[in-house]
Coordinates of C-alpha atoms and ligand atoms in Angstrom, one line a residue:
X1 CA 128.5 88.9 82.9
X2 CA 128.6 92.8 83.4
X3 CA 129.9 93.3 87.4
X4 CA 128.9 97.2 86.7
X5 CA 125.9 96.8 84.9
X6 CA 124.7 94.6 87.8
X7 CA 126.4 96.7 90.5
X8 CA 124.3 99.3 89.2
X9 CA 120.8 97.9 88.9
X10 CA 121.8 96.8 92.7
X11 CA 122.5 100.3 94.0
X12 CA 119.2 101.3 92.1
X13 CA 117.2 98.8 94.0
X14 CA 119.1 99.4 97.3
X15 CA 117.9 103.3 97.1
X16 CA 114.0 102.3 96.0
X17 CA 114.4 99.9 99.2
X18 CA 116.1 102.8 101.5
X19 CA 113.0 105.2 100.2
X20 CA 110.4 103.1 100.8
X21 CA 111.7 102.0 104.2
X22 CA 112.7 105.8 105.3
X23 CA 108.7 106.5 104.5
X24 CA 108.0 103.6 107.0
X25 CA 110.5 104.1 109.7
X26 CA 114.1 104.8 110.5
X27 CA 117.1 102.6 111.4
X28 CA 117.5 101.9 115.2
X29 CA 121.8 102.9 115.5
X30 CA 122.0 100.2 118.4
X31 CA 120.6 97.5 117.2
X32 CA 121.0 98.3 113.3
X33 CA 118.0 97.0 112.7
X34 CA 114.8 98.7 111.2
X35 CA 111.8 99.8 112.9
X36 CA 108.5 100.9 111.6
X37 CA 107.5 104.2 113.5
X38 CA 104.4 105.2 113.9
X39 CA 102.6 108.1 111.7
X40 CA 103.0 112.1 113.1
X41 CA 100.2 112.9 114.7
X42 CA 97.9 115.6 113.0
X43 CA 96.6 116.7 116.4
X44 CA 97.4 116.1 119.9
X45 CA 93.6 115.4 120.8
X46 CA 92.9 112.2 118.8
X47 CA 90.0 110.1 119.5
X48 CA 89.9 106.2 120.0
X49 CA 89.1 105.7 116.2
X50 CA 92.0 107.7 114.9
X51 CA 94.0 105.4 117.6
X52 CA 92.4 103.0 116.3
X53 CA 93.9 103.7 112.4
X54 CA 97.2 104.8 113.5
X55 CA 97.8 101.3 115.2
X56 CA 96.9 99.6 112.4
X57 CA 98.7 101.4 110.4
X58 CA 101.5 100.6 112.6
X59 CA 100.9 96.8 112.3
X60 CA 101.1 97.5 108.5
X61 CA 104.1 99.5 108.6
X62 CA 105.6 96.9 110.5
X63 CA 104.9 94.1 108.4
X64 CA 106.2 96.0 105.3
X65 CA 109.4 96.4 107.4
X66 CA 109.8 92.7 108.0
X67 CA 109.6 92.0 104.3
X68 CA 111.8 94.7 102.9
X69 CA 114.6 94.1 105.3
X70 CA 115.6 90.7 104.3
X71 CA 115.3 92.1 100.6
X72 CA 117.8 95.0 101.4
X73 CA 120.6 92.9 103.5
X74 CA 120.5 90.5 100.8
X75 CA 121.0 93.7 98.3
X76 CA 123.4 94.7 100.8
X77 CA 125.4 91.5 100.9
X78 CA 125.7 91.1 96.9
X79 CA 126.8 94.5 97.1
X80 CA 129.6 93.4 99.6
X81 CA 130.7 90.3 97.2
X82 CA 130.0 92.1 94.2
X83 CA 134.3 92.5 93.9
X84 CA 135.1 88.9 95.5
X85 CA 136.2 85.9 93.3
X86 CA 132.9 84.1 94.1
X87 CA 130.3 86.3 93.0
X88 CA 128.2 85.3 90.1
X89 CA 128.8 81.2 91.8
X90 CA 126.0 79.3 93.3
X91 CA 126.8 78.9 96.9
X92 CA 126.2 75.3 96.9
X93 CA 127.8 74.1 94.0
X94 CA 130.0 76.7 93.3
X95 CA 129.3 77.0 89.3
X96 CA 128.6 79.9 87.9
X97 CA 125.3 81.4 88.4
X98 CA 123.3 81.4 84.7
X99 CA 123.2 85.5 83.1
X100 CA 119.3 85.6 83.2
X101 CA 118.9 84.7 86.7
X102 CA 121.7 87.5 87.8
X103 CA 120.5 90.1 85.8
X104 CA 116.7 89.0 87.2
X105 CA 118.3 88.9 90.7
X106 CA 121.4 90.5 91.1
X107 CA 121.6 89.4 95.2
X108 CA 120.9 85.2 94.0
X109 CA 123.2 83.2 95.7
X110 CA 122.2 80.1 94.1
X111 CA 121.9 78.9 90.4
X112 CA 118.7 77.8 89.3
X113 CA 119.2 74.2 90.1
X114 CA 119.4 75.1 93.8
X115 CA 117.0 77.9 94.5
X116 CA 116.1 78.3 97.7
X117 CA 112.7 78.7 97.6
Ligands
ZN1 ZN1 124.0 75.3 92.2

């Protein structure tokens, strides 16, 4: 297994994640969690039905954010255990995690036999 290749190919996908998720909203410093925020506003006289969009857009935004952060801390946290002796071993039987499923998914914790979902 090459640690750099897959360090790599998990930096790559962390910054696709980070761009995606900057277009969509910003990191709240308190909480460290993301937040969708809503679009500029064009003009400071909207009507209802631009209202309307932009809230929808919001929910949408939102949404987005719920599924791309689990998807980053996971990136995140392989990224952390990338250097530790267990990386690469299934979590719950500790054997090492078959090639194609890490280069497929560099953040498994789990070999194929015990996918979580
Ligand atoms: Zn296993």
């Amino acid at each position: 297994m090459d640690k750099k290749k897959i360090k790599e190919k998990l930096e790559q996908e962390r910054d696709v994640l980070l761009e995606q998720m900057k277009d969509m909203g910003k990191l709240n410093a308190e909480t460290n969690e993301w937040e969708a925020t809503p679009e500029e506003l064009d003009s400071p006289e909207s009507d209802e039905n631009d209202k309307a969009d932009r809230f929808e857009d919001f929910e949408a935004r939102s949404s987005m954010m719920r599924t791309l952060e689990p998807r980053l801390n996971n990136i995140l946290k392989a990224l952390k255990g990338l250097n530790r002796e267990s990386f690469g071993k299934c979590e719950v039987c500790k054997k090492d995690i078959e090639n194609a499923r890490l280069e497929a998914n560099p953040a498994a914790q789990t070999c194929k036999n015990h996918l979580e979902n």
